[in-house]
PDB file of C-alpha atoms in Angstrom:
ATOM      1  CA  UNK A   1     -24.324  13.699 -11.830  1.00 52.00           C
ATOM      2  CA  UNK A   2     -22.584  16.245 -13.663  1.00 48.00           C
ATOM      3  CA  UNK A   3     -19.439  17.568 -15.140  1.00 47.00           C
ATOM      4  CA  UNK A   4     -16.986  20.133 -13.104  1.00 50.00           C
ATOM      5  CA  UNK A   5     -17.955  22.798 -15.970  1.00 45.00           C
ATOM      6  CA  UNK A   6     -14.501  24.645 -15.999  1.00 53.00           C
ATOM      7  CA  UNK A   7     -12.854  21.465 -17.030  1.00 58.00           C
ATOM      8  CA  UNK A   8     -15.409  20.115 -19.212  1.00 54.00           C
ATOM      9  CA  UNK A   9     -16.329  22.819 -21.134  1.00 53.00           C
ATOM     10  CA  UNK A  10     -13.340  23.879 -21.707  1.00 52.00           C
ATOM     11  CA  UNK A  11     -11.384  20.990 -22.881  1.00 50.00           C
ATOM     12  CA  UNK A  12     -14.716  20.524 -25.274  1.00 52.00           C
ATOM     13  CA  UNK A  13     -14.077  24.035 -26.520  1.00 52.00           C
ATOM     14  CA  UNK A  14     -10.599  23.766 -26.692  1.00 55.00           C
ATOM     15  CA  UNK A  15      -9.976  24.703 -29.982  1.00 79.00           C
ATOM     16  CA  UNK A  16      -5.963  24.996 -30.263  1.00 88.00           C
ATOM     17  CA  UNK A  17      -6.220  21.161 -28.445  1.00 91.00           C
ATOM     18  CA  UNK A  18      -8.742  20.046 -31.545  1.00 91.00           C
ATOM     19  CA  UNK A  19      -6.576  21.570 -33.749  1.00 90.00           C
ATOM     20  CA  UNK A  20      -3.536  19.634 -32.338  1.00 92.00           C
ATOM     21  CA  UNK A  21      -5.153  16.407 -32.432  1.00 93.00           C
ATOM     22  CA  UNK A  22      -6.686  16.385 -35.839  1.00 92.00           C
ATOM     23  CA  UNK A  23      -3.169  17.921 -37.335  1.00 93.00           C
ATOM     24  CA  UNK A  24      -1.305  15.076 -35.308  1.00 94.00           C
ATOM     25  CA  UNK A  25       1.271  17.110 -33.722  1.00 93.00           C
ATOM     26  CA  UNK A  26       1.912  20.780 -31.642  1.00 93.00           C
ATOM     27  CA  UNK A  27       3.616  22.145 -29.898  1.00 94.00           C
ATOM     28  CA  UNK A  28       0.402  22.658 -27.342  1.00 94.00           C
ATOM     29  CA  UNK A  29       1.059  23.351 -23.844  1.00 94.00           C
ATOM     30  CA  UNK A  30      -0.782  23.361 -20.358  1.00 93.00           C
ATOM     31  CA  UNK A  31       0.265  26.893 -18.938  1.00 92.00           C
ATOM     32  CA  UNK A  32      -0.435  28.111 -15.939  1.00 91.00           C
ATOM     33  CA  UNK A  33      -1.083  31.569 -14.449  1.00 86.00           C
ATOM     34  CA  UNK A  34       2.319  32.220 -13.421  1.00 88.00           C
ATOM     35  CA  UNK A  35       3.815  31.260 -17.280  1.00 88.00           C
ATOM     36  CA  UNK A  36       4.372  28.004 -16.545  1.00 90.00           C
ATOM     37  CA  UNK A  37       4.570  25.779 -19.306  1.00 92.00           C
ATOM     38  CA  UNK A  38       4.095  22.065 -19.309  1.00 92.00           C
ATOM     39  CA  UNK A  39       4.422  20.573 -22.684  1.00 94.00           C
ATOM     40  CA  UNK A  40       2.210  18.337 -23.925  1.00 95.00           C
ATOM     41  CA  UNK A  41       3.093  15.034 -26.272  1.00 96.00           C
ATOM     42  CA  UNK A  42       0.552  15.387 -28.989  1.00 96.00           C
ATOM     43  CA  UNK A  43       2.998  13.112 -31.356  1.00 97.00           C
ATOM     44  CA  UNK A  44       3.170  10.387 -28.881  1.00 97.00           C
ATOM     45  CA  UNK A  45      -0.689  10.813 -28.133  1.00 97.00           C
ATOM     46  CA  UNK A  46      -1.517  10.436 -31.828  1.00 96.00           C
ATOM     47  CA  UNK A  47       1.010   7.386 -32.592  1.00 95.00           C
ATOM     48  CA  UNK A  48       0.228   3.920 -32.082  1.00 96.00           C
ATOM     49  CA  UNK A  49       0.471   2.336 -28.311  1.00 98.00           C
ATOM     50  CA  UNK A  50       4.299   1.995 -27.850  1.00 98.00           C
ATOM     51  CA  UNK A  51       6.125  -0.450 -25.796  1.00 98.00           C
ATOM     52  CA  UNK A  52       5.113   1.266 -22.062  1.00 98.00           C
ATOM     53  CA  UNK A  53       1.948   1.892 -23.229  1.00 98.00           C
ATOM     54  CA  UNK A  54       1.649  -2.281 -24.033  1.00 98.00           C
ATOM     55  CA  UNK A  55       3.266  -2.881 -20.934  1.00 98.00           C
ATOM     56  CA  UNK A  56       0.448  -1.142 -19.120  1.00 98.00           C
ATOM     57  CA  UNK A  57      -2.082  -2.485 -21.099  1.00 98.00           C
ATOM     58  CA  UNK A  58      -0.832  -6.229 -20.345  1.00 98.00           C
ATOM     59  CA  UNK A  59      -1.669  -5.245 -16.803  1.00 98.00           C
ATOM     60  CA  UNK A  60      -5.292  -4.217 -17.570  1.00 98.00           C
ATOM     61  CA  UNK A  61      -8.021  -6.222 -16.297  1.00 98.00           C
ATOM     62  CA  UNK A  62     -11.242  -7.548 -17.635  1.00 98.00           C
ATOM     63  CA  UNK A  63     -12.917  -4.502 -19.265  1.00 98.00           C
ATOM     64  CA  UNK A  64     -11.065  -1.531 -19.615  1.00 98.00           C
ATOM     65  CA  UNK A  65     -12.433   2.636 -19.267  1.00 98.00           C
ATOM     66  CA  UNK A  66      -9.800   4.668 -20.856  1.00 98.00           C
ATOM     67  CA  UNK A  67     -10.587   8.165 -18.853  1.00 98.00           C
ATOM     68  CA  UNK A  68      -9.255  11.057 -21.032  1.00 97.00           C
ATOM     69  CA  UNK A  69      -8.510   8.832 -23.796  1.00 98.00           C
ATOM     70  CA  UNK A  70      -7.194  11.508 -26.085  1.00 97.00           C
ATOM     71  CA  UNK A  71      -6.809  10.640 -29.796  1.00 97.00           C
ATOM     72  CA  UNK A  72      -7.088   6.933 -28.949  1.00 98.00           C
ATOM     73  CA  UNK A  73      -4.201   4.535 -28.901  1.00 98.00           C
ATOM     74  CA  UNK A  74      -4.978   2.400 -25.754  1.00 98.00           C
ATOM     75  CA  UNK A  75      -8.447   2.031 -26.512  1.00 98.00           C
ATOM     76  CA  UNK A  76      -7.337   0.922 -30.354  1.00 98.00           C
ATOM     77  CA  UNK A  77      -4.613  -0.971 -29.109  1.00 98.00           C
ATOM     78  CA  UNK A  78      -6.783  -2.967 -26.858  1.00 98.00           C
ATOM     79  CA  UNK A  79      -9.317  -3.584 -29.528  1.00 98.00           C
ATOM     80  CA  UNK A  80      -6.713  -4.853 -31.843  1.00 98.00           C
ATOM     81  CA  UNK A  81      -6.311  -7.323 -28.873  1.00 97.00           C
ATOM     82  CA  UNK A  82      -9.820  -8.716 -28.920  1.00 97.00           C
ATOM     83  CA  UNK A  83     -10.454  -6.520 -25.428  1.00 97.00           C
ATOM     84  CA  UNK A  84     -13.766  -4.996 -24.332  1.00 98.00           C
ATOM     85  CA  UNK A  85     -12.368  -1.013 -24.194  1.00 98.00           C
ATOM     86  CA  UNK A  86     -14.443   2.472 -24.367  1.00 98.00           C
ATOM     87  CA  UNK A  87     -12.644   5.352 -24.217  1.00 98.00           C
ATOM     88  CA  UNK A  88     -14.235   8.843 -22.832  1.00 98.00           C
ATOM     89  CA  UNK A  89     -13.144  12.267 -23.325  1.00 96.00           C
ATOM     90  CA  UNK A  90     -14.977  16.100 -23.984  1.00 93.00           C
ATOM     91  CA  UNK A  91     -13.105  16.638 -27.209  1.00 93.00           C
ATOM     92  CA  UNK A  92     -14.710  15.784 -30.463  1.00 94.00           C
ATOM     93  CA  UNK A  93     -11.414  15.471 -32.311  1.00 94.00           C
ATOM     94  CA  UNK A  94     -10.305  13.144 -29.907  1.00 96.00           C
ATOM     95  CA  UNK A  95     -13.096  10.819 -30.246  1.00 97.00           C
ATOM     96  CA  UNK A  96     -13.510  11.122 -33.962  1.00 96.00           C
ATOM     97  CA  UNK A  97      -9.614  10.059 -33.732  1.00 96.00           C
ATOM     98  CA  UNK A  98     -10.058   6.829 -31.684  1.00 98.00           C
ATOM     99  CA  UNK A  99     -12.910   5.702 -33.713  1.00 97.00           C
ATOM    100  CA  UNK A 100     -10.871   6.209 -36.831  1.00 96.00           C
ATOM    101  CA  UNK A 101      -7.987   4.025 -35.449  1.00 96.00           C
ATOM    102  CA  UNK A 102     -10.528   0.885 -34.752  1.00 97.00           C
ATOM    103  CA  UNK A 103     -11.672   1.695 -30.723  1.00 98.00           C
ATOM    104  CA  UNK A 104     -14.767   3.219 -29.108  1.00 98.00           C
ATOM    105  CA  UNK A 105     -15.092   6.130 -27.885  1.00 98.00           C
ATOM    106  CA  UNK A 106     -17.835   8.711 -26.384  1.00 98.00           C
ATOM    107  CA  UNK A 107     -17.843  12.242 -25.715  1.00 96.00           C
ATOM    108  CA  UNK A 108     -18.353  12.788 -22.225  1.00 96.00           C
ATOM    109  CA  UNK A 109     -16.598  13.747 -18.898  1.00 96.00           C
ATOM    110  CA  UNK A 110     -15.992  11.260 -16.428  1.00 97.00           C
ATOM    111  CA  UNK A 111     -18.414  13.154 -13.711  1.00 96.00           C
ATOM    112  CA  UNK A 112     -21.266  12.460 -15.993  1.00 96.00           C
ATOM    113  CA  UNK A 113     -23.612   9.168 -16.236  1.00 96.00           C
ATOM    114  CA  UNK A 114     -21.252   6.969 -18.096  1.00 97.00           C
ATOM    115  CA  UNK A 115     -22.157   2.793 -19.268  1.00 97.00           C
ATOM    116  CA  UNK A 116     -21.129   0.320 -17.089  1.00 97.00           C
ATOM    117  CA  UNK A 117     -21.050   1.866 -13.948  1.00 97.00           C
ATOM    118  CA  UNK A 118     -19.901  -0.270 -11.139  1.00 97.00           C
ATOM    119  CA  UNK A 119     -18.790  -3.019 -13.083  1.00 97.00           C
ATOM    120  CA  UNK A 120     -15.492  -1.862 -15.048  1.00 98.00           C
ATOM    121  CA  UNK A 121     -12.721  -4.197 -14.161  1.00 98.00           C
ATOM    122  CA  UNK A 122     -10.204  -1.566 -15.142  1.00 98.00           C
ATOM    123  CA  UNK A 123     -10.051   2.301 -15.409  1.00 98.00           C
ATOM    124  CA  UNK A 124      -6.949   3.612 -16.999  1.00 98.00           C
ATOM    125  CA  UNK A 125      -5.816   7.254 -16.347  1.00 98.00           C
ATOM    126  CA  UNK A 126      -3.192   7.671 -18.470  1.00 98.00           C
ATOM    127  CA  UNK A 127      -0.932  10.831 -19.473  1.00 97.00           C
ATOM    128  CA  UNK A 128      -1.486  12.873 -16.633  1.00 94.00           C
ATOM    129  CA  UNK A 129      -5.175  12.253 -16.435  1.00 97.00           C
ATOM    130  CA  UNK A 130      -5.089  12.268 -12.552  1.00 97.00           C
ATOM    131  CA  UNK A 131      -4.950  16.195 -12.638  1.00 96.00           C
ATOM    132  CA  UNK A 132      -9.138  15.865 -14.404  1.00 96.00           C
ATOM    133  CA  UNK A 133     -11.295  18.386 -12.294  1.00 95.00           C
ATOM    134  CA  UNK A 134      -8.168  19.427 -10.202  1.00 96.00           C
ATOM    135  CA  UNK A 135      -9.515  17.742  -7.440  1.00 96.00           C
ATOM    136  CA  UNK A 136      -7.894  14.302  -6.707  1.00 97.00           C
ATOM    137  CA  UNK A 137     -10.161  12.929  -3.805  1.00 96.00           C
ATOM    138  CA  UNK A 138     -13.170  13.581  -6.259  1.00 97.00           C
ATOM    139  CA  UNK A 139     -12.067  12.017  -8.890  1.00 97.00           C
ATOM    140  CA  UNK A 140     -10.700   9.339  -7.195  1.00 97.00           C
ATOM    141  CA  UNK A 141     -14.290   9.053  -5.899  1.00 96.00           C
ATOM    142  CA  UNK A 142     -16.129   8.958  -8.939  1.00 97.00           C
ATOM    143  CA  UNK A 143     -13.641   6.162 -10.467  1.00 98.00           C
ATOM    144  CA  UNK A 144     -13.830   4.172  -7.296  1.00 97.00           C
ATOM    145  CA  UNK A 145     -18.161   3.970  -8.391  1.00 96.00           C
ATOM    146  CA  UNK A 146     -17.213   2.817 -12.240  1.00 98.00           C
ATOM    147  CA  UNK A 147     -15.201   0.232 -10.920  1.00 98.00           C
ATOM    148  CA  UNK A 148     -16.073  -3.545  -9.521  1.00 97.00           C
ATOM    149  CA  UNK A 149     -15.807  -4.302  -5.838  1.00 96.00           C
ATOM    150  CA  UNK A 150     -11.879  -5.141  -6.335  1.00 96.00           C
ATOM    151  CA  UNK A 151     -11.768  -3.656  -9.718  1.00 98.00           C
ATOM    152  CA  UNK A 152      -7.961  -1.809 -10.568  1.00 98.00           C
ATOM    153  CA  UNK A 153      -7.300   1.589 -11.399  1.00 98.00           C
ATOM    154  CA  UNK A 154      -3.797   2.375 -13.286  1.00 98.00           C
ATOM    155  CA  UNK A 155      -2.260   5.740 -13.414  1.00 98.00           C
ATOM    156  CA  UNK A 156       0.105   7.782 -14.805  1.00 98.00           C
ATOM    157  CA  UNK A 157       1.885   9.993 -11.950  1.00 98.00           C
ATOM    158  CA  UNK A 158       4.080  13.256 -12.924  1.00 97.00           C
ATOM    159  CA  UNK A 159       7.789  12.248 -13.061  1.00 95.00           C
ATOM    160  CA  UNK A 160       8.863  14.425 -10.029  1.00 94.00           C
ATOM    161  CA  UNK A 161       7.091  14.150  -6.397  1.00 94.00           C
ATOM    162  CA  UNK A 162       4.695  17.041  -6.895  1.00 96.00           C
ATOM    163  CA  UNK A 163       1.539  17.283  -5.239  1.00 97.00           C
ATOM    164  CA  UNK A 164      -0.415  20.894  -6.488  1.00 96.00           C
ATOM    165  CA  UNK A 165      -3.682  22.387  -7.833  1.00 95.00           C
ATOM    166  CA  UNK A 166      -3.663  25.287 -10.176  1.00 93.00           C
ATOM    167  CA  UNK A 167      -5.628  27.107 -13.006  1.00 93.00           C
ATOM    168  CA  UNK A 168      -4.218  26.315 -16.020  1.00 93.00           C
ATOM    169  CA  UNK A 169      -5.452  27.213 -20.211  1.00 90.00           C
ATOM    170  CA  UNK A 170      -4.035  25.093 -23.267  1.00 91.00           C
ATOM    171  CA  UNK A 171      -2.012  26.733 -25.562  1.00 91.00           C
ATOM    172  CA  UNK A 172      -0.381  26.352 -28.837  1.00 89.00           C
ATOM    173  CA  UNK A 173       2.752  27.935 -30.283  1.00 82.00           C
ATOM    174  CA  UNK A 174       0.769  31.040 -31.751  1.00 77.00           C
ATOM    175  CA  UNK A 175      -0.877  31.847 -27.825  1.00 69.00           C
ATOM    176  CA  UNK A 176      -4.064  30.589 -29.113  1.00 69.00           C
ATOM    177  CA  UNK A 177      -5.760  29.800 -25.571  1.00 73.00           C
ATOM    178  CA  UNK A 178      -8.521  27.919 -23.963  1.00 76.00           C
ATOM    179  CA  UNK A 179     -10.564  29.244 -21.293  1.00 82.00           C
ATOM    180  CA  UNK A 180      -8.839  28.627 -17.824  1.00 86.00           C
ATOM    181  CA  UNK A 181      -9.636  25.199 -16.198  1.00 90.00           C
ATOM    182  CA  UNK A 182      -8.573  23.474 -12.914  1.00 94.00           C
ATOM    183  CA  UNK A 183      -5.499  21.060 -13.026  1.00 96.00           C
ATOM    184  CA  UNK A 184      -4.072  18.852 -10.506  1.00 97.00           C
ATOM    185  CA  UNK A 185      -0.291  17.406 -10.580  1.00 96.00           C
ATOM    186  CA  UNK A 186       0.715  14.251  -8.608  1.00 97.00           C
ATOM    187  CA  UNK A 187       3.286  12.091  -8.149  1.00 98.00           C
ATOM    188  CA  UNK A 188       3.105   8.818  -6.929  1.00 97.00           C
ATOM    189  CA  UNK A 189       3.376  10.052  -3.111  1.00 97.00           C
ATOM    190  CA  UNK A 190       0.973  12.094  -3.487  1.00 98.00           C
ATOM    191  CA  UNK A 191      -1.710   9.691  -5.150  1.00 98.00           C
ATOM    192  CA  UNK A 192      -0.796   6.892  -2.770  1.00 97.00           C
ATOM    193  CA  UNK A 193      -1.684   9.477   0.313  1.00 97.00           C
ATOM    194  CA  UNK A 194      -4.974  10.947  -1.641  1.00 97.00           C
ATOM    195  CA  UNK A 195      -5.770   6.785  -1.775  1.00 97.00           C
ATOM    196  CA  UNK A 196      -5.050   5.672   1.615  1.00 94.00           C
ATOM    197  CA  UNK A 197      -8.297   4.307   3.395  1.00 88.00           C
ATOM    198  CA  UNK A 198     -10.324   3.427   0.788  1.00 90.00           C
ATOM    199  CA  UNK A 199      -7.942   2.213  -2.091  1.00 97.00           C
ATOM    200  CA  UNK A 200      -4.957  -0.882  -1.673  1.00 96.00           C
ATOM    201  CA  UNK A 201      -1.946  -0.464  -3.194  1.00 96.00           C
ATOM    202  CA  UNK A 202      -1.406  -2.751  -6.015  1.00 96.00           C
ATOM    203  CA  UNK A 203       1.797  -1.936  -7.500  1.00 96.00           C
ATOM    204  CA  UNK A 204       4.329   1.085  -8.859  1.00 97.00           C
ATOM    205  CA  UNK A 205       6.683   1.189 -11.213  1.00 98.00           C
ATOM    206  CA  UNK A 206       8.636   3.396 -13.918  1.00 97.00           C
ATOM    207  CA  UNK A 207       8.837   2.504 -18.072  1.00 97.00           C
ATOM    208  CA  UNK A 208      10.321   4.734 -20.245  1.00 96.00           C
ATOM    209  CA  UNK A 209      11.016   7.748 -18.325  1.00 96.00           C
ATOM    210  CA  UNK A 210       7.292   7.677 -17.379  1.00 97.00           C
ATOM    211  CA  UNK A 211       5.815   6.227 -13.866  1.00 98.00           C
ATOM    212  CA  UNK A 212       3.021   4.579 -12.784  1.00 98.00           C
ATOM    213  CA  UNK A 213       0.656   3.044  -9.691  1.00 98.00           C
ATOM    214  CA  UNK A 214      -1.781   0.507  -9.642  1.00 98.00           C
ATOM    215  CA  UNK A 215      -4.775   0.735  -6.810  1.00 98.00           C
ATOM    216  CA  UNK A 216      -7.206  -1.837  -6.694  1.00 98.00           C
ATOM    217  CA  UNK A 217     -10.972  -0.440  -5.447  1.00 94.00           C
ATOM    218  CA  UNK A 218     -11.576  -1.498  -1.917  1.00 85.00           C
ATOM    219  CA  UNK A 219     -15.140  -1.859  -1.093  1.00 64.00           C
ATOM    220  CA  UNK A 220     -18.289  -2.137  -3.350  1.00 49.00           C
ATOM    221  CA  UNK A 221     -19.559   1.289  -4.946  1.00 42.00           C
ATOM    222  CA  UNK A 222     -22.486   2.945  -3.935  1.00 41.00           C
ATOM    223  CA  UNK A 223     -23.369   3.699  -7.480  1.00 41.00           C
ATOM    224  CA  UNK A 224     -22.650   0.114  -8.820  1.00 39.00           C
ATOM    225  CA  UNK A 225     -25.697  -1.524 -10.938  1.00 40.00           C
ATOM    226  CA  UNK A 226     -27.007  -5.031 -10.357  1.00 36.00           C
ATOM    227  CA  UNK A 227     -25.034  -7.015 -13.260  1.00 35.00           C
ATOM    228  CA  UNK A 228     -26.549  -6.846 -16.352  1.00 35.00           C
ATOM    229  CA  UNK A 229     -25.495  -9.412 -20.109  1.00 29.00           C
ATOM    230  CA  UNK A 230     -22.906  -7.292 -21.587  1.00 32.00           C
ATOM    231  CA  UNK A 231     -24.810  -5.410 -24.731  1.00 28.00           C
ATOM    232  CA  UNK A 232     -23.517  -3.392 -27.492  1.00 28.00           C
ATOM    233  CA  UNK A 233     -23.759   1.012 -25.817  1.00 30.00           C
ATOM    234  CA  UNK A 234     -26.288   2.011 -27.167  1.00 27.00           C
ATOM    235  CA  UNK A 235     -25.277   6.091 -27.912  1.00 28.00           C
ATOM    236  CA  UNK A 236     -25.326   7.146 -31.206  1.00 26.00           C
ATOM    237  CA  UNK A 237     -21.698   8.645 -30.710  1.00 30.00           C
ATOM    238  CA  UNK A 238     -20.171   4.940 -30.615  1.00 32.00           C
ATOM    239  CA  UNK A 239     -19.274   2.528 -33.276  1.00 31.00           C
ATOM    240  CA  UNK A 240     -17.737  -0.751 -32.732  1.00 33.00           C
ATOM    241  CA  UNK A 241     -15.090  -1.136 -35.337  1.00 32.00           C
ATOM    242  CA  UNK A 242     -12.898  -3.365 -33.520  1.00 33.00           C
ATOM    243  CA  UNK A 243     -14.572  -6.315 -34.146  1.00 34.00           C
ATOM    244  CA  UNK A 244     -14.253  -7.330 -30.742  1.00 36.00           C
ATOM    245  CA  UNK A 245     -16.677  -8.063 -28.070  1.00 37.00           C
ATOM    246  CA  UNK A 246     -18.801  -4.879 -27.076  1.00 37.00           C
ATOM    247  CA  UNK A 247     -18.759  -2.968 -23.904  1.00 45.00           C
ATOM    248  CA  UNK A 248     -21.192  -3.097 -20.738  1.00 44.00           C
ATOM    249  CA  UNK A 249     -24.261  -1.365 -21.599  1.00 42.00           C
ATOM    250  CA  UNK A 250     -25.289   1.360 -18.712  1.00 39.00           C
TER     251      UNK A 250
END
């Protein structure tokens, strides 16, 4: 399996996003082709989990895949918790940045082989992390095969009823750009209609400013594993300094 290279590689290469994240703050925005600016929260991102983002978290699940975990405060916040976490994501900063706050982390996209497939009991995609790939029935897909039979997905939804695909590059303050990538924007109608048939509705609800919808994974996935003893990953990318219990091995 592998990545949707446009998004990938270019949130790997992003270099005004890596800058962002290892300074702690922007302003870095998504812009699209038209101008269109959507700013980023690179603070918020690189603070510690605040109240909504606990509030989520207290509805978590089992084990927990933080897709797009950015510089890391779910995954640490979990860990702090005693939790079983791993957070992915392409950019190095962003990893480097989780593992310095106390969570695990890998760098890889969410379309490539990933541990635990199958058996995650809950997949977070959190701060607009729907949009990954700019295709929402394929991503959709893949996280319906790292879930359990049953297993919950949570997401963050855009604050307005949108529902659109579009090329977008990062960009910081100085027009220091990516490479164009595709982008998807949904609100909660639109994810609950991209999830009818083979997701179940689990919940929705707004925090903060900030909404959300729980789906809970409807039938067993096609790439799920036989279950396996949970063992320590085994990638040289990942170190567990949490202290808490480790996460499914692939």
């Amino acid at each position: 399996m592998s990545a949707p290279p446009a998004t990938a590689l270019a949130w790997a290469a992003a270099d005004p996003y890596d800058a962002a994240l290892r300074a702690g703050r922007g302003p870095l925005f998504l812009r699209r082709t038209d101008g269109w600016l959507l700013p980023l929260e690179v603070e918020r991102w690189c603070a510690r989990a605040d109240a909504v983002d606990r509030d989520v978290l207290d509805r978590c699940e089992g084990t927990v895949l933080d897709v797009g975990c950015g510089p890391g405060r779910l995954v640490a916040e979990l860990a702090a918790r005693g939790r079983t976490a791993l957070g992915i994501d392409v950019s190095e900063a962003a990893v480097e940045h989780t593992v310095r706050l106390g969570g695990q982390a890998i760098r890889r996209s969410v379309f490539e082989r990933l541990p635990g497939e199958g058996r995650w009991d809950t997949v977070l995609l959190m701060d607009g992390n729907i949009g990954i790939g700019g295709d929402p029935d394929a991503l959709l897909e893949r996280v319906a095969g790292l879930l359990r039979p049953g297993g919950l997905l949570i997401a963050e939804t855009a604050p307005t009823d949108v529902d659109e695909r579009v090329r977008v590059h990062i960009t910081d303050a100085h027009a220091t750009s990516s490479a164009p990538f595709p982008w998807a924007r949904l609100g909660t109608r639109a994810l609950l209609r991209y999830a009818r048939g083979h997701w179940e509705r689990d919940g929705q609800w707004t925090a903060g400013g900030r909404r959300f919808a729980a789906l809970r994974n409807r039938s067993a996935s096609s790439s799920a594993e036989p279950p396996k003893r949970t063992a320590v990953i085994s990638s040289q990318r990942v170190r567990n300094t949490s202290g808490g219990r480790p996460v499914p091995e692939r």
